[in-house]
XYZ file of C-alpha atoms in Angstrom:
413
model
C -70.825 251.484 39.664
C -70.773 249.419 36.471
C -71.824 250.776 33.099
C -75.017 248.703 33.044
C -75.923 249.832 36.567
C -75.495 253.466 35.512
C -77.810 252.985 32.514
C -80.418 251.386 34.766
C -80.104 254.159 37.363
C -80.659 256.776 34.698
C -83.809 254.973 33.527
C -82.361 254.329 30.078
C -83.397 250.690 29.732
C -86.893 249.686 28.668
C -86.760 246.567 26.488
C -83.833 244.234 25.855
C -83.263 240.881 24.196
C -80.534 239.774 26.630
C -81.454 238.540 30.088
C -78.463 239.781 32.082
C -77.675 243.497 32.097
C -74.009 242.757 32.697
C -73.797 241.725 29.020
C -73.459 245.463 28.384
C -70.353 245.699 30.530
C -68.203 243.901 27.955
C -67.682 246.375 25.058
C -68.651 245.214 21.576
C -69.999 246.949 18.442
C -73.426 248.623 18.317
C -75.393 250.683 15.870
C -77.934 253.466 16.043
C -79.956 254.491 13.009
C -81.992 257.588 12.272
C -84.161 258.510 9.302
C -84.032 261.902 7.617
C -87.692 262.877 7.545
C -86.597 266.477 8.247
C -83.389 268.435 7.704
C -82.546 268.483 11.409
C -82.576 266.223 14.422
C -84.697 267.145 17.432
C -84.153 266.718 21.145
C -86.177 263.505 20.815
C -83.384 262.123 18.633
C -80.814 263.584 21.020
C -81.837 261.209 23.810
C -80.897 258.155 21.728
C -77.678 259.753 20.492
C -76.636 260.447 24.069
C -77.244 256.786 24.854
C -74.860 256.074 21.967
C -72.358 258.495 23.487
C -72.521 256.639 26.810
C -71.753 253.370 25.018
C -68.785 255.008 23.310
C -67.524 256.299 26.648
C -67.774 252.721 27.936
C -65.413 251.624 25.113
C -68.038 250.228 22.763
C -67.485 250.808 19.025
C -70.243 252.614 17.125
C -71.830 252.534 13.705
C -74.077 255.582 13.267
C -76.462 255.141 10.368
C -78.457 257.791 8.518
C -81.231 256.100 6.576
C -81.024 257.367 3.015
C -83.085 254.349 1.903
C -85.507 253.984 4.810
C -86.248 257.728 4.687
C -87.725 257.201 1.227
C -90.415 254.988 2.807
C -90.847 256.507 6.257
C -90.923 254.811 9.636
C -94.565 253.844 10.275
C -96.430 255.933 12.824
C -98.964 254.400 15.182
C -101.774 256.677 14.025
C -101.528 257.296 10.291
C -99.631 256.869 7.038
C -96.618 259.105 6.476
C -96.606 261.320 3.432
C -93.870 260.322 0.990
C -91.409 263.142 0.439
C -89.629 263.882 -2.853
C -86.278 262.142 -3.382
C -84.534 265.507 -3.739
C -85.811 266.618 -0.325
C -84.721 263.335 1.280
C -81.224 263.641 -0.219
C -80.920 267.161 1.163
C -82.170 266.020 4.573
C -79.747 263.090 4.673
C -76.746 265.328 4.068
C -77.929 267.775 6.746
C -78.411 264.977 9.310
C -74.994 263.486 8.511
C -73.400 266.851 9.301
C -75.300 267.098 12.596
C -74.255 263.580 13.616
C -70.630 264.410 12.796
C -70.892 267.586 14.888
C -72.501 265.803 17.848
C -69.729 263.203 17.848
C -66.820 265.493 16.995
C -63.685 264.101 18.568
C -65.253 260.648 18.963
C -64.418 257.686 16.735
C -67.371 256.086 14.951
C -68.203 254.464 11.627
C -70.732 256.434 9.530
C -73.202 254.476 7.392
C -76.036 255.154 4.944
C -78.338 252.249 4.097
C -78.925 253.626 0.599
C -75.430 252.359 -0.210
C -76.519 248.733 0.039
C -80.161 249.109 -0.957
C -79.587 250.944 -4.231
C -78.511 247.703 -5.950
C -80.983 245.315 -4.288
C -83.478 243.833 -6.750
C -87.075 243.403 -5.690
C -87.375 239.682 -6.442
C -84.083 238.996 -4.691
C -85.305 240.910 -1.634
C -88.507 238.870 -1.508
C -86.579 235.601 -1.800
C -83.804 236.544 0.625
C -85.723 238.585 3.204
C -89.472 238.262 2.667
C -89.237 234.484 2.876
C -87.596 234.821 6.303
C -90.637 236.414 7.986
C -94.069 235.008 8.638
C -97.149 237.207 8.339
C -98.175 236.070 11.813
C -94.956 237.525 13.223
C -95.294 240.835 11.375
C -98.992 241.292 12.155
C -98.176 241.297 15.874
C -96.075 244.469 15.614
C -97.658 247.368 17.522
C -97.867 249.799 14.603
C -99.624 247.121 12.509
C -102.131 246.095 15.165
C -103.006 249.744 15.868
C -103.385 250.698 12.224
C -105.266 247.527 11.231
C -107.485 247.371 14.302
C -111.022 248.702 14.656
C -111.023 252.394 13.860
C -107.467 252.236 12.530
C -106.404 254.151 9.437
C -104.994 251.112 7.641
C -101.442 250.673 6.419
C -99.817 250.604 2.994
C -97.653 247.724 1.817
C -94.688 250.131 1.716
C -94.897 250.998 5.421
C -95.776 247.415 6.321
C -92.465 246.391 4.691
C -90.403 248.967 6.613
C -89.639 246.512 9.401
C -88.091 244.087 6.900
C -85.943 246.864 5.455
C -84.602 247.784 8.885
C -83.998 244.125 9.616
C -81.908 243.939 6.441
C -79.834 246.861 7.743
C -78.923 244.916 10.877
C -77.955 241.878 8.791
C -75.689 243.971 6.574
C -74.060 245.712 9.529
C -73.517 242.388 11.277
C -71.817 240.912 8.202
C -69.724 243.953 7.316
C -68.989 245.535 10.708
C -69.572 242.835 13.311
C -72.460 244.762 14.893
C -74.144 242.796 17.688
C -76.386 245.418 19.322
C -78.936 247.890 17.981
C -80.152 250.715 20.213
C -83.082 253.097 19.809
C -86.268 254.452 21.301
C -88.969 252.084 22.474
C -91.133 253.051 19.478
C -88.542 251.225 17.342
C -88.732 247.978 19.260
C -90.678 245.990 16.664
C -88.341 247.047 13.879
C -85.315 246.214 16.025
C -86.636 242.718 16.665
C -86.804 242.133 12.904
C -83.053 242.594 12.674
C -82.374 240.300 15.625
C -84.569 237.595 14.061
C -83.102 237.991 10.573
C -79.480 237.638 11.711
C -80.421 234.538 13.661
C -82.203 233.015 10.654
C -79.581 233.935 8.045
C -76.388 233.488 10.051
C -77.345 231.285 12.966
C -75.865 233.927 15.289
C -77.295 235.742 18.291
C -77.401 239.530 18.237
C -79.325 241.868 20.503
C -81.446 244.990 20.758
C -81.853 247.552 23.529
C -84.555 250.214 23.666
C -84.819 253.231 25.952
C -88.108 254.757 27.125
C -89.463 257.601 25.028
C -88.855 260.914 26.768
C -92.180 262.497 27.648
C -93.450 265.499 29.533
C -94.982 264.160 32.759
C -97.679 266.828 32.795
C -98.850 266.516 29.176
C -97.793 262.981 28.350
C -96.481 264.130 24.955
C -93.123 263.037 23.572
C -90.374 265.126 22.044
C -90.172 264.825 18.274
C -90.671 266.412 14.876
C -94.347 265.446 14.661
C -95.239 267.173 17.912
C -96.062 270.862 18.004
C -93.272 273.203 18.961
C -90.410 270.802 18.218
C -87.007 271.816 19.569
C -84.452 271.380 16.786
C -80.696 270.898 17.010
C -80.186 273.102 13.952
C -79.396 276.618 15.265
C -81.178 278.113 12.244
C -84.439 276.431 13.295
C -84.066 276.767 17.078
C -81.444 279.335 18.075
C -78.992 278.407 20.845
C -80.711 280.913 23.138
C -84.172 279.485 22.387
C -82.697 276.027 22.918
C -81.190 277.098 26.255
C -84.434 278.708 27.387
C -86.415 275.563 26.599
C -84.366 273.691 29.198
C -84.474 276.591 31.674
C -88.281 276.378 31.578
C -88.470 272.620 32.227
C -90.983 271.755 34.940
C -89.687 270.710 38.360
C -91.311 267.294 37.912
C -89.140 266.544 34.858
C -85.797 268.156 35.612
C -84.163 265.264 37.481
C -85.067 262.774 34.762
C -83.806 265.100 32.035
C -80.502 265.611 33.853
C -80.066 261.835 33.818
C -81.045 261.416 30.158
C -79.708 264.542 28.452
C -76.433 265.190 30.286
C -73.253 263.227 30.875
C -72.990 264.471 34.456
C -72.052 261.910 37.122
C -74.586 260.520 39.562
C -73.179 262.450 42.531
C -73.421 265.858 40.835
C -77.002 265.252 39.722
C -78.022 264.162 43.219
C -76.364 267.223 44.753
C -78.042 269.755 42.460
C -81.438 268.074 42.924
C -81.000 268.311 46.693
C -80.138 272.017 46.403
C -83.074 272.518 44.043
C -85.535 270.908 46.464
C -84.250 273.087 49.294
C -84.681 276.262 47.217
C -86.772 275.658 44.044
C -86.979 279.373 43.267
C -83.333 279.539 42.211
C -83.932 276.835 39.568
C -80.389 275.543 40.019
C -81.258 272.214 38.440
C -82.791 273.835 35.350
C -79.814 276.174 34.970
C -77.363 273.288 35.104
C -79.473 271.264 32.670
C -79.673 274.149 30.195
C -75.940 274.851 30.345
C -74.933 271.219 29.912
C -77.288 270.336 27.041
C -76.603 273.573 25.144
C -72.874 272.951 25.510
C -73.247 269.390 24.210
C -75.245 270.441 21.151
C -73.940 273.910 20.301
C -70.544 274.090 21.989
C -69.139 276.087 24.876
C -69.164 279.462 23.059
C -72.822 279.271 22.069
C -73.749 278.004 25.519
C -72.037 281.029 27.057
C -73.828 283.395 24.685
C -77.197 281.776 25.416
C -76.502 282.022 29.142
C -75.626 285.695 28.730
C -78.834 286.559 26.906
C -80.949 284.519 29.309
C -79.590 286.225 32.414
C -81.118 289.506 31.226
C -84.448 287.882 30.326
C -84.680 286.176 33.698
C -83.660 289.235 35.710
C -80.418 287.683 36.956
C -78.720 290.753 35.476
C -80.099 294.244 34.886
C -80.866 295.006 31.254
C -79.332 298.396 31.927
C -75.939 296.726 32.314
C -76.082 294.985 28.931
C -73.172 295.798 26.634
C -73.607 296.696 22.974
C -72.651 293.102 22.102
C -75.227 291.724 24.545
C -77.921 293.979 23.113
C -77.099 292.875 19.573
C -77.574 289.235 20.647
C -80.801 290.040 22.491
C -82.234 291.778 19.402
C -81.540 288.611 17.399
C -83.396 286.454 19.876
C -86.509 288.381 20.899
C -88.803 291.026 19.363
C -87.821 294.646 19.961
C -89.270 298.098 19.436
C -88.986 301.650 20.759
C -91.303 303.625 23.040
C -91.469 306.899 24.901
C -90.668 306.964 28.602
C -94.415 307.153 29.272
C -95.381 305.192 26.151
C -98.250 302.737 25.882
C -97.659 299.230 27.192
C -100.602 298.063 25.075
C -98.984 299.396 21.892
C -95.633 297.819 22.769
C -97.233 294.399 23.323
C -98.940 294.512 19.933
C -95.968 296.007 18.032
C -93.666 293.253 19.284
C -96.365 290.623 18.571
C -96.322 289.336 22.127
C -100.091 289.749 21.882
C -102.015 290.003 18.578
C -104.535 292.745 19.402
C -105.133 295.778 21.626
C -108.218 294.250 23.186
C -106.456 291.017 24.074
C -103.456 292.954 25.390
C -105.705 294.947 27.680
C -107.375 291.769 28.935
C -104.044 290.099 29.713
C -102.814 293.295 31.370
C -105.908 293.543 33.568
C -105.519 289.864 34.491
C -101.999 290.500 35.798
C -100.268 288.681 32.955
C -97.752 291.379 31.980
C -94.310 291.992 33.490
C -91.884 294.896 33.140
C -88.342 293.945 34.153
C -89.783 290.949 35.972
C -92.305 293.017 37.964
C -96.001 292.450 37.459
C -97.849 295.561 36.218
C -101.475 296.416 35.465
C -101.018 300.041 34.355
C -101.438 301.102 30.730
C -98.214 303.062 30.337
C -94.508 302.806 31.009
C -92.934 305.074 33.593
C -89.511 306.729 33.258
C -88.189 304.629 36.160
C -88.955 301.431 34.171
C -86.146 302.194 31.743
C -82.703 301.082 32.855
C -80.081 302.910 30.848
C -82.777 303.538 28.239
C -84.161 300.027 27.950
C -86.440 297.457 29.599
C -87.673 293.887 29.215
C -91.402 293.435 28.604
C -92.831 289.965 29.120
C -96.154 288.236 28.636
C -96.793 285.545 31.238
C -94.124 283.615 33.098
C -92.275 282.049 30.152
C -89.063 283.939 29.413
C -89.393 283.126 25.714
C -92.378 285.497 25.552
C -90.217 288.586 26.115
C -89.451 291.721 24.129
C -86.795 294.428 24.362
C -88.177 297.962 24.580
C -85.716 300.827 24.020
C -86.487 304.433 24.754
C -87.067 306.664 21.746
């Protein structure tokens, strides 16, 4: 299977400026850029960075850009204007993102870049003459974020955000001149901005360069995408989303999404993905596909050691191992990851739910309990109190609902 065929099979190609996919099979130089609107990447960013990793593995050369300049403006959203963040915050975010990119690509050769380096000396009138004169308003007004914001009921758009596409186009021109970059990759929401770079290089240099976008990763049930602006973002920074929380996110992926996520978020070969999906379909209850997905993505982002630790904690939360068998080291990790409290061997389940903040009030706890929404060591219960047999070596796992993240450790007093 060729490299381009593998990308197509994984569903990683949405829009492209070249007609023949085999153009990708001859390694060249590409770039991927990311803005620093927060101090950490999310799993939404991870999808594009793994596309970059695939290109590297196919012997392409990479320029990975963190937008110190573009972050000061903000990539336009479809719905509303971004709030400008202080320069000091952007500088801090840029440094944090650079470290994450270096960690994600540890052991890989790439060229780091920051567009602030070439924008800091650009004069406004020179930019208008050199770049602004190269774009027609007709062309820019057709961009999706402009048509949505300027259309009926739209929120409008500032000149700063309207100009963002020109700034990103300038990036491509600079990278083409200084690094020989001939391909930009990114999510499909970046397509308009990517086209600006393709057009600018053609106009300024008379050369053909290309762009490739991948589909945005969405939850099939909710239709929402992964990203910082969505509620409950999953961060790559272990201080914002711990490795165990990160691991459990993937463990809880819906059956409808798991095959697609294995293709997008892992570097596993086609045959292994097909085999685990077949096993999963034959016995969905074992969640083999989700377990493999969680292990692989956690290992990619946090390393083998953290993946092993996250796996260890999760096996107790999911009932794969008895909490009574947990070592002192395991218990210390579990206490870091989930709420914990103490109770008597016939203590109140209601009190434990409220004390660990699994449920905010006694009345709500009782309602959830009566509606069969509470589990002790994976077993559904409707009684008000613990029983001595619930405690395994002096401890148990209390859970609200079916999501393992909503668990607490209860230790006997």
